[in-house]
């Protein structure tokens, strides 16, 4: 019977330690492992282009078949995360992929994405995620999660606000969950219960939200100065359960990046979609249009303010001229088109409530324009409606 540890925390530790003062411990231990296995590391990951984003696939393995010999055991990736590091803007974006996502695994046909590691190891997992997202994968990190409880205990527990009553029992799988709501410090055993719970209304998406909540709490814990003395022991636990194709010199580059990181520059995302039963099998089916937007924001957004430009003057070429002006100032014009009418006398910047700051940045380039907040579902970005006052500019 499978007994997966449903958690991304151990694999995220690799990145989290990179963000804290204990990074050199990671470099030290991972360098030792790389020196010992340098000739055996074979990877089908993409070549990293200096100055671009580094995308690292993090795979958290389940326990496999209980009682099976390890050499014959086939572990699935219970947790699948792509961490995208933007070295220029000093940001980290974390995209969680539900393990039940329905994909095509080459000669194996339609499968859940978590089967890739069981059928073809890290190489097939890398190829599958690359094909699914359409983005390069530069490195991978595979972690066995059997040491999770020991890591949490070594940290002295992690403070988490449990949102709901969690009660579940599976004697055959050795799983007993019994947590009450409220802010509390979870030791290793209770932390495992929190992460393994799946009784949410939105099923696997609820589990991913819990994972991300725990990740944020874990990051806060690790970045506390009091954690520094505990890191060597924790690193030893993690290092014994990590396989990666990241080489020592690349580690040093990551170390330099990590020293410049800020906690608030870490953002988390989840593949949007819903669960569906197909031919008696429960799959997660992504919403492709929404996923395309998430992919663009996670992997291609360079931090530029996105803006739409519409022609409201009726004169051809005016909108393109304004779009070029904005792009020359570093804005990203995502579309150019016609407004609902050509009767705009004054250029107007309309924006949703949560984009006010970005709209004000646009207004600095177009100081004569009016600013107008709109609660319109069709307006998701600052939108410049070019009026007749821009015809001669």
Coordinates of C-alpha atoms in Angstrom, one line a residue:
X1 CA 0.0 0.0 0.0
X2 CA 1.2 3.5 -0.8
X3 CA 2.0 5.8 2.1
X4 CA 3.0 9.1 0.5
X5 CA 4.2 12.1 2.5
X6 CA 2.1 14.7 0.9
X7 CA 4.5 17.7 1.3
X8 CA 6.7 20.0 -0.7
X9 CA 8.6 21.2 2.4
X10 CA 11.7 19.0 2.2
X11 CA 12.4 19.8 -1.4
X12 CA 11.8 23.5 -0.7
X13 CA 14.3 23.3 2.1
X14 CA 17.0 23.2 -0.6
X15 CA 15.8 26.7 -1.8
X16 CA 14.9 28.0 1.7
X17 CA 18.4 27.3 3.0
X18 CA 19.6 29.2 0.0
X19 CA 17.7 32.3 1.2
X20 CA 19.1 32.2 4.7
X21 CA 22.4 32.6 6.4
X22 CA 23.0 28.9 6.4
X23 CA 23.5 28.7 2.7
X24 CA 27.1 27.9 2.9
X25 CA 26.3 24.7 4.8
X26 CA 24.2 23.7 1.8
X27 CA 27.1 24.5 -0.6
X28 CA 29.5 22.5 1.6
X29 CA 27.4 19.4 1.8
X30 CA 26.2 19.5 -1.7
X31 CA 29.7 20.1 -3.0
X32 CA 30.8 17.0 -1.1
X33 CA 28.1 14.9 -2.8
X34 CA 28.9 16.4 -6.2
X35 CA 32.6 15.5 -5.8
X36 CA 31.7 11.9 -4.9
X37 CA 29.2 11.5 -7.8
X38 CA 30.4 13.9 -10.4
X39 CA 30.8 11.3 -13.1
X40 CA 27.5 9.6 -12.4
X41 CA 25.3 12.7 -12.7
X42 CA 23.5 12.5 -16.1
X43 CA 20.8 15.0 -16.9
X44 CA 18.5 15.9 -19.8
X45 CA 17.8 19.4 -18.4
X46 CA 18.3 22.5 -20.5
X47 CA 21.4 24.6 -20.6
X48 CA 21.1 27.7 -18.5
X49 CA 21.6 31.0 -20.3
X50 CA 23.4 33.5 -18.1
X51 CA 21.2 36.5 -17.1
X52 CA 18.0 34.6 -17.7
X53 CA 15.7 32.7 -15.3
X54 CA 16.8 29.5 -13.7
X55 CA 14.0 27.0 -13.5
X56 CA 14.5 24.2 -11.0
X57 CA 12.2 21.2 -10.9
X58 CA 11.7 19.9 -7.4
X59 CA 10.3 16.4 -6.9
X60 CA 9.2 15.1 -3.5
X61 CA 9.0 11.3 -3.7
X62 CA 6.4 9.2 -1.9
X63 CA 7.3 6.1 0.2
X64 CA 6.7 3.7 -2.6
X65 CA 5.2 0.3 -1.8
X66 CA 5.4 -0.5 1.9
X67 CA 7.5 -3.6 2.5
X68 CA 9.0 -3.7 -1.0
X69 CA 12.8 -3.9 -1.5
X70 CA 14.2 -0.5 -2.2
X71 CA 16.0 -1.6 -5.4
X72 CA 12.7 -2.8 -6.8
X73 CA 10.5 0.0 -5.4
X74 CA 9.0 2.5 -7.8
X75 CA 8.5 5.9 -6.2
X76 CA 6.1 8.4 -7.6
X77 CA 6.5 12.2 -7.3
X78 CA 4.0 13.0 -4.6
X79 CA 4.9 16.7 -4.9
X80 CA 5.9 18.5 -8.1
X81 CA 7.1 22.1 -8.0
X82 CA 9.0 24.4 -10.4
X83 CA 11.0 27.1 -8.7
X84 CA 11.8 30.0 -11.1
X85 CA 14.7 32.2 -10.0
X86 CA 14.9 35.7 -11.6
X87 CA 18.5 36.7 -10.9
X88 CA 18.1 40.2 -12.3
X89 CA 15.0 41.3 -10.4
X90 CA 15.9 39.1 -7.3
X91 CA 12.6 37.3 -7.2
X92 CA 11.6 33.6 -6.7
X93 CA 8.3 32.2 -8.1
X94 CA 7.1 28.8 -7.0
X95 CA 4.6 26.9 -9.2
X96 CA 2.9 23.8 -7.7
X97 CA 1.6 21.2 -10.1
X98 CA -1.1 18.9 -8.8
X99 CA 0.2 15.3 -8.8
X100 CA -3.0 14.0 -10.5
X101 CA -2.6 16.3 -13.5
X102 CA -3.6 14.4 -16.6
X103 CA -0.7 14.3 -19.2
X104 CA 0.7 12.1 -22.0
X105 CA 3.8 10.2 -20.9
X106 CA 5.3 9.3 -24.2
X107 CA 5.1 5.5 -24.9
X108 CA 3.2 5.1 -21.6
X109 CA 0.2 6.9 -22.9
X110 CA -2.2 9.0 -20.7
X111 CA -1.1 9.0 -17.1
X112 CA -1.1 11.1 -14.0
X113 CA 1.9 13.4 -14.0
X114 CA 3.3 11.9 -10.8
X115 CA 3.8 8.5 -12.6
X116 CA 6.7 10.0 -14.6
X117 CA 9.4 9.3 -11.9
X118 CA 8.1 5.8 -11.4
X119 CA 8.2 5.0 -15.1
X120 CA 11.3 6.9 -16.2
X121 CA 13.0 8.5 -13.2
X122 CA 14.0 12.2 -13.1
X123 CA 14.7 12.4 -16.8
X124 CA 11.1 11.5 -17.8
X125 CA 9.8 13.8 -15.1
X126 CA 11.9 16.7 -16.5
X127 CA 10.7 16.0 -20.0
X128 CA 7.1 15.7 -19.0
X129 CA 7.1 19.0 -17.0
X130 CA 8.9 20.8 -19.9
X131 CA 6.3 19.5 -22.4
X132 CA 3.4 20.3 -20.0
X133 CA 4.5 23.9 -19.3
X134 CA 6.4 24.7 -22.5
X135 CA 9.3 26.2 -20.5
X136 CA 12.9 25.1 -20.1
X137 CA 14.0 23.2 -17.0
X138 CA 17.6 23.9 -16.1
X139 CA 18.0 21.7 -13.1
X140 CA 16.2 19.1 -10.9
X141 CA 16.3 18.2 -7.3
X142 CA 14.8 14.9 -6.1
X143 CA 14.2 14.4 -2.4
X144 CA 13.0 11.5 -0.4
X145 CA 10.6 12.8 2.3
X146 CA 11.2 10.1 4.9
X147 CA 13.2 12.6 7.0
X148 CA 10.5 15.2 7.2
X149 CA 9.5 14.8 10.8
X150 CA 13.1 14.8 11.9
X151 CA 13.7 18.1 10.1
X152 CA 10.7 19.8 11.7
X153 CA 11.7 18.5 15.2
X154 CA 15.3 19.7 14.7
X155 CA 13.9 23.1 14.0
X156 CA 12.0 23.0 17.3
X157 CA 8.6 22.9 15.5
X158 CA 6.9 25.3 13.1
X159 CA 4.1 27.7 14.0
X160 CA 1.0 27.2 11.8
X161 CA -2.5 28.5 12.0
X162 CA -4.6 25.4 11.4
X163 CA -7.8 26.6 9.6
X164 CA -10.1 23.7 10.3
X165 CA -10.7 20.6 12.3
X166 CA -8.6 17.7 10.8
X167 CA -9.7 14.2 11.7
X168 CA -8.8 11.1 9.7
X169 CA -7.7 7.5 10.3
X170 CA -6.1 4.9 8.0
X171 CA -4.6 2.1 10.1
X172 CA -3.5 0.2 7.0
X173 CA -1.5 3.1 5.9
X174 CA -0.3 4.0 9.3
X175 CA -1.9 7.4 9.1
X176 CA -3.7 9.0 12.1
X177 CA -4.7 12.7 11.8
X178 CA -6.2 14.5 14.8
X179 CA -5.7 18.3 14.8
X180 CA -7.8 21.1 16.1
X181 CA -8.1 24.7 14.6
X182 CA -5.9 27.5 15.9
X183 CA -2.5 29.0 15.9
X184 CA -0.1 26.4 17.3
X185 CA 3.5 25.0 17.0
X186 CA 3.5 21.8 15.1
X187 CA 6.2 19.2 16.0
X188 CA 7.3 16.7 13.3
X189 CA 4.4 14.3 13.9
X190 CA 1.7 17.0 13.8
X191 CA 3.3 18.7 10.9
X192 CA 3.1 15.5 8.9
X193 CA -0.6 15.2 9.8
X194 CA -1.2 18.8 8.7
X195 CA 0.4 18.2 5.3
X196 CA -1.0 14.7 4.7
X197 CA -4.7 15.8 5.3
X198 CA -6.8 15.7 2.2
X199 CA -10.3 16.2 3.4
X200 CA -10.7 19.6 1.8
X201 CA -13.8 20.7 -0.2
X202 CA -11.5 21.5 -3.2
X203 CA -9.5 18.2 -2.7
X204 CA -6.0 18.3 -4.0
X205 CA -6.0 22.1 -4.5
X206 CA -6.8 22.4 -0.8
X207 CA -3.8 20.2 0.0
X208 CA -1.5 22.4 -2.1
X209 CA -2.8 25.5 -0.3
X210 CA -1.9 23.8 3.0
X211 CA 1.6 23.0 1.6
X212 CA 2.2 26.5 0.6
X213 CA 0.9 27.8 3.9
X214 CA 3.4 25.5 5.6
X215 CA 6.2 26.6 3.3
X216 CA 5.7 30.2 4.2
X217 CA 5.7 29.3 7.9
X218 CA 8.8 27.2 7.4
X219 CA 10.6 30.0 5.5
X220 CA 9.9 32.4 8.4
X221 CA 11.2 29.9 10.9
X222 CA 14.4 29.2 9.0
X223 CA 15.2 32.9 8.4
X224 CA 15.1 33.6 12.2
X225 CA 18.6 34.2 13.6
X226 CA 17.9 31.6 16.3
X227 CA 17.7 28.9 13.7
X228 CA 21.3 29.4 12.5
X229 CA 22.8 27.0 15.1
X230 CA 20.4 24.2 14.1
X231 CA 21.1 24.3 10.4
X232 CA 24.1 21.9 10.3
X233 CA 22.1 19.1 11.8
X234 CA 19.1 19.8 9.5
X235 CA 21.4 20.0 6.5
X236 CA 22.8 16.6 7.3
X237 CA 19.3 15.2 7.3
X238 CA 18.3 16.8 4.1
X239 CA 21.6 16.0 2.3
X240 CA 21.2 12.3 2.8
X241 CA 18.0 12.4 0.9
X242 CA 18.8 14.7 -2.0
X243 CA 19.7 13.9 -5.7
X244 CA 20.4 16.8 -8.0
X245 CA 22.3 17.7 -11.2
X246 CA 23.3 21.1 -9.9
X247 CA 27.1 21.3 -9.9
X248 CA 29.4 23.0 -7.3
X249 CA 30.1 26.1 -9.4
X250 CA 26.5 26.6 -10.1
X251 CA 25.9 26.3 -6.3
X252 CA 28.2 29.2 -5.7
X253 CA 26.2 31.3 -8.2
X254 CA 22.9 30.4 -6.4
X255 CA 24.6 31.3 -3.1
X256 CA 25.4 34.8 -4.4
X257 CA 21.8 35.2 -5.6
X258 CA 20.4 34.0 -2.3
X259 CA 22.3 36.6 -0.3
X260 CA 20.4 39.3 -2.2
X261 CA 16.9 37.8 -1.7
X262 CA 14.1 39.2 0.4
X263 CA 11.3 37.2 2.0
X264 CA 8.6 39.3 0.3
X265 CA 10.1 38.6 -3.1
X266 CA 9.0 34.9 -2.9
X267 CA 5.6 34.3 -4.6
X268 CA 3.6 31.1 -4.9
X269 CA 1.3 29.9 -7.6
X270 CA -0.8 26.8 -8.4
X271 CA -1.8 25.3 -11.8
X272 CA -5.4 26.3 -12.2
X273 CA -8.0 23.6 -12.9
X274 CA -10.4 21.1 -11.4
X275 CA -10.7 17.4 -10.6
X276 CA -12.6 15.1 -13.0
X277 CA -13.4 11.5 -13.1
X278 CA -12.5 10.0 -16.5
X279 CA -13.1 6.3 -17.2
X280 CA -13.2 5.6 -13.5
X281 CA -9.9 7.4 -12.8
X282 CA -9.6 10.7 -10.9
X283 CA -7.5 13.3 -12.7
X284 CA -6.8 17.0 -12.4
X285 CA -7.6 18.8 -15.6
X286 CA -6.0 22.3 -16.0
X287 CA -7.9 25.3 -17.3
X288 CA -5.6 25.9 -20.3
X289 CA -6.4 29.6 -20.8
X290 CA -5.8 30.5 -17.1
X291 CA -2.7 28.3 -17.1
X292 CA -1.3 30.2 -20.0
X293 CA -1.6 33.4 -18.0
X294 CA 0.1 31.8 -15.0
X295 CA 2.9 30.5 -17.1
X296 CA 3.4 34.0 -18.6
X297 CA 3.5 35.6 -15.1
X298 CA 5.8 33.0 -13.5
X299 CA 8.3 32.3 -16.3
X300 CA 8.2 35.3 -18.6
X301 CA 7.2 38.3 -16.5
X302 CA 10.4 40.5 -16.1
X303 CA 8.8 42.8 -13.6
X304 CA 7.6 45.3 -16.2
X305 CA 4.2 46.9 -15.7
X306 CA 1.8 45.4 -18.2
X307 CA -0.6 47.8 -20.0
X308 CA -3.2 47.7 -22.8
X309 CA -3.5 50.6 -25.3
X310 CA -6.8 51.3 -27.1
X311 CA -7.4 53.9 -29.8
X312 CA -10.3 56.2 -28.7
X313 CA -9.4 59.0 -31.1
X314 CA -10.4 57.5 -34.4
X315 CA -7.1 58.5 -36.0
X316 CA -5.0 55.6 -37.3
X317 CA -1.6 55.0 -35.8
X318 CA -2.1 57.0 -32.6
X319 CA -2.4 54.0 -30.3
X320 CA 0.7 52.4 -31.8
X321 CA 2.6 55.7 -31.3
X322 CA 1.6 55.8 -27.6
X323 CA 2.4 52.1 -27.2
X324 CA 5.9 52.7 -28.5
X325 CA 6.4 55.5 -26.1
X326 CA 5.4 53.3 -23.2
X327 CA 7.6 50.4 -24.3
X328 CA 10.6 52.8 -24.6
X329 CA 10.0 53.6 -20.9
X330 CA 10.1 49.9 -19.9
X331 CA 6.4 49.1 -19.9
X332 CA 5.1 45.9 -21.5
X333 CA 2.3 46.5 -23.9
X334 CA 0.3 43.3 -24.1
X335 CA -2.3 44.4 -26.7
X336 CA -3.2 47.3 -28.9
X337 CA -6.8 47.7 -30.3
X338 CA -9.8 50.0 -30.6
X339 CA -11.8 51.5 -27.8
X340 CA -15.6 51.2 -27.5
X341 CA -15.9 54.5 -29.3
X342 CA -13.7 57.1 -31.1
X343 CA -15.2 60.0 -29.1
X344 CA -12.6 60.3 -26.4
X345 CA -11.4 63.9 -26.3
X346 CA -8.9 63.4 -23.4
X347 CA -6.6 60.4 -23.0
X348 CA -7.8 58.3 -20.1
X349 CA -6.1 55.6 -18.1
X350 CA -8.6 53.2 -16.6
X351 CA -7.6 50.6 -14.1
X352 CA -9.0 48.0 -11.6
X353 CA -8.6 48.9 -7.9
X354 CA -5.6 46.6 -7.3
X355 CA -3.7 48.2 -10.2
X356 CA -3.7 51.8 -9.0
X357 CA 0.0 51.9 -8.3
X358 CA 0.8 50.6 -11.8
X359 CA -1.7 53.1 -13.4
X360 CA 0.0 55.9 -11.6
X361 CA 3.4 54.8 -13.1
X362 CA 1.8 54.9 -16.6
X363 CA 0.5 58.4 -15.8
X364 CA 4.0 59.7 -15.2
X365 CA 4.7 59.0 -18.9
X366 CA 1.4 60.5 -20.0
X367 CA 1.0 63.4 -17.5
X368 CA -2.0 64.9 -19.4
X369 CA -4.1 61.7 -19.1
X370 CA -7.0 61.3 -16.7
X371 CA -6.9 58.4 -14.2
X372 CA -10.2 56.5 -13.7
X373 CA -10.8 53.5 -11.5
X374 CA -13.3 51.0 -12.9
X375 CA -14.8 47.8 -11.5
X376 CA -15.2 46.2 -14.9
X377 CA -14.4 42.5 -15.3
X378 CA -13.0 43.3 -18.7
X379 CA -10.4 45.6 -17.2
X380 CA -7.7 43.6 -15.6
X381 CA -4.7 45.8 -16.4
X382 CA -4.1 49.6 -16.6
X383 CA -5.6 50.5 -20.0
X384 CA -4.7 53.6 -21.9
X385 CA -7.6 54.9 -24.0
X386 CA -5.9 57.3 -26.4
X387 CA -8.0 60.5 -27.0
X388 CA -7.9 63.2 -29.6
X389 CA -5.5 65.3 -27.4
X390 CA -2.7 62.9 -28.5
X391 CA -3.2 63.1 -32.2
X392 CA -0.6 65.9 -32.7
X393 CA 1.9 64.7 -30.0

